[in-house]
Short mmCIF file of C-alpha atoms in Angstrom, two decimals:
data_model
loop_
_atom_site.label_atom_id
_atom_site.label_comp_id
_atom_site.label_asym_id
_atom_site.label_seq_id
_atom_site.Cartn_x
_atom_site.Cartn_y
_atom_site.Cartn_z
CA MET A 152 132.71 130.01 138.12
CA ALA A 153 130.96 126.83 139.92
CA GLN A 154 127.82 126.16 138.90
CA LEU A 155 124.89 124.22 140.97
CA ASN A 156 123.42 120.81 139.36
CA VAL A 157 119.70 121.08 139.79
CA ASP A 158 117.15 118.38 139.78
CA LEU A 159 113.36 119.49 140.02
CA VAL A 160 110.92 116.69 140.14
CA ALA A 161 107.25 116.41 140.92
CA ALA A 162 105.67 113.45 142.47
CA ASP A 163 104.83 112.02 139.06
CA ARG A 164 107.37 113.31 136.68
CA LYS A 165 110.99 114.86 136.35
CA ILE A 166 110.12 118.44 135.23
CA TRP A 167 113.81 119.77 134.87
CA SER A 168 117.42 119.03 135.42
CA GLY A 169 120.46 120.63 134.58
CA ARG A 170 123.30 123.09 135.50
CA ALA A 171 122.37 126.69 136.98
CA GLN A 172 123.93 129.95 138.49
CA ARG A 173 120.88 130.40 140.86
CA VAL A 174 117.93 128.92 142.47
CA THR A 175 115.12 130.67 144.70
CA ALA A 176 112.31 128.92 146.44
CA PRO A 177 109.78 129.44 148.96
CA ALA A 178 111.25 127.74 152.02
CA ALA A 179 108.88 127.30 155.28
CA ASP A 180 110.44 130.28 156.72
CA GLY A 181 110.51 132.59 153.72
CA GLU A 182 112.19 132.92 150.27
CA ILE A 183 115.54 131.25 149.97
CA GLY A 184 118.35 132.01 147.52
CA ILE A 185 121.00 129.40 146.55
CA LEU A 186 124.22 129.94 144.59
CA ALA A 187 127.28 127.63 144.25
CA ASP A 188 128.83 126.69 147.10
CA HIS A 189 125.92 127.08 149.49
CA SER A 190 126.27 125.44 152.69
CA PRO A 191 124.20 121.99 153.21
CA LEU A 192 120.31 122.65 153.86
CA LEU A 193 117.28 120.69 153.98
CA SER A 194 113.85 122.73 153.95
CA VAL A 195 110.49 121.95 153.61
CA LEU A 196 108.81 124.16 151.18
CA ARG A 197 105.46 126.25 151.21
CA GLU A 198 103.19 127.06 148.32
CA GLY A 199 105.01 129.49 146.16
CA SER A 200 107.37 130.04 143.00
CA VAL A 201 110.56 128.37 142.24
CA ARG A 202 112.80 130.09 139.74
CA ILE A 203 115.90 128.31 138.45
CA VAL A 204 118.41 130.48 136.43
CA ALA A 205 120.60 128.54 133.98
CA GLU A 206 122.67 130.10 131.10
CA GLY A 207 120.19 131.48 128.58
CA GLU A 208 117.21 129.84 130.43
CA THR A 209 115.03 130.92 133.37
CA LEU A 210 112.29 128.32 134.39
CA ASP A 211 109.53 129.67 136.75
CA VAL A 212 107.20 127.09 137.93
CA ARG A 213 104.72 127.31 141.18
CA VAL A 214 104.53 124.60 143.73
CA SER A 215 102.48 123.65 146.20
CA GLY A 216 104.84 122.38 148.66
CA GLY A 217 107.54 119.74 148.95
CA PHE A 218 111.14 119.93 150.03
CA LEU A 219 114.71 121.33 148.97
CA SER A 220 117.89 119.83 149.62
CA VAL A 221 121.36 121.18 149.12
CA ASP A 222 124.83 119.52 149.33
CA SER A 223 128.02 120.07 147.53
CA ASN A 224 126.28 121.95 144.87
CA GLN A 225 123.57 119.65 144.24
CA VAL A 226 119.92 121.15 144.66
CA THR A 227 117.08 118.59 144.60
CA ILE A 228 113.53 119.90 144.69
CA VAL A 229 110.99 117.49 145.43
CA ALA A 230 107.38 119.28 144.79
CA ASP A 231 103.77 117.89 145.78
CA SER A 232 102.83 119.41 142.57
CA VAL A 233 104.41 121.82 139.75
CA GLU A 234 102.44 124.27 137.63
CA SER A 235 104.29 126.33 134.64
CA VAL A 236 104.18 130.14 135.32
CA PRO A 237 103.13 132.08 132.19
CA ALA A 238 105.59 134.08 130.71
CA ARG A 239 105.46 137.95 131.42
#
């Protein structure tokens, strides 16, 4: 099964990098879900939650804005700022 290569960075540091099955993010026009083989995309992010689902791990963070790029199973999220979301 194809996977995504994901890089999540804030303006001041790298937050997470690795392989994932799914990414959801707060795009400017609404929530977007990204799976392997997604068509190329460049989107502005609004404030909200980014979720990265990787094997055995789920990362939930809150972003204040930024942008998201998808191309050839590479997802790059550049956030203005990132805060961890407390576990439920």
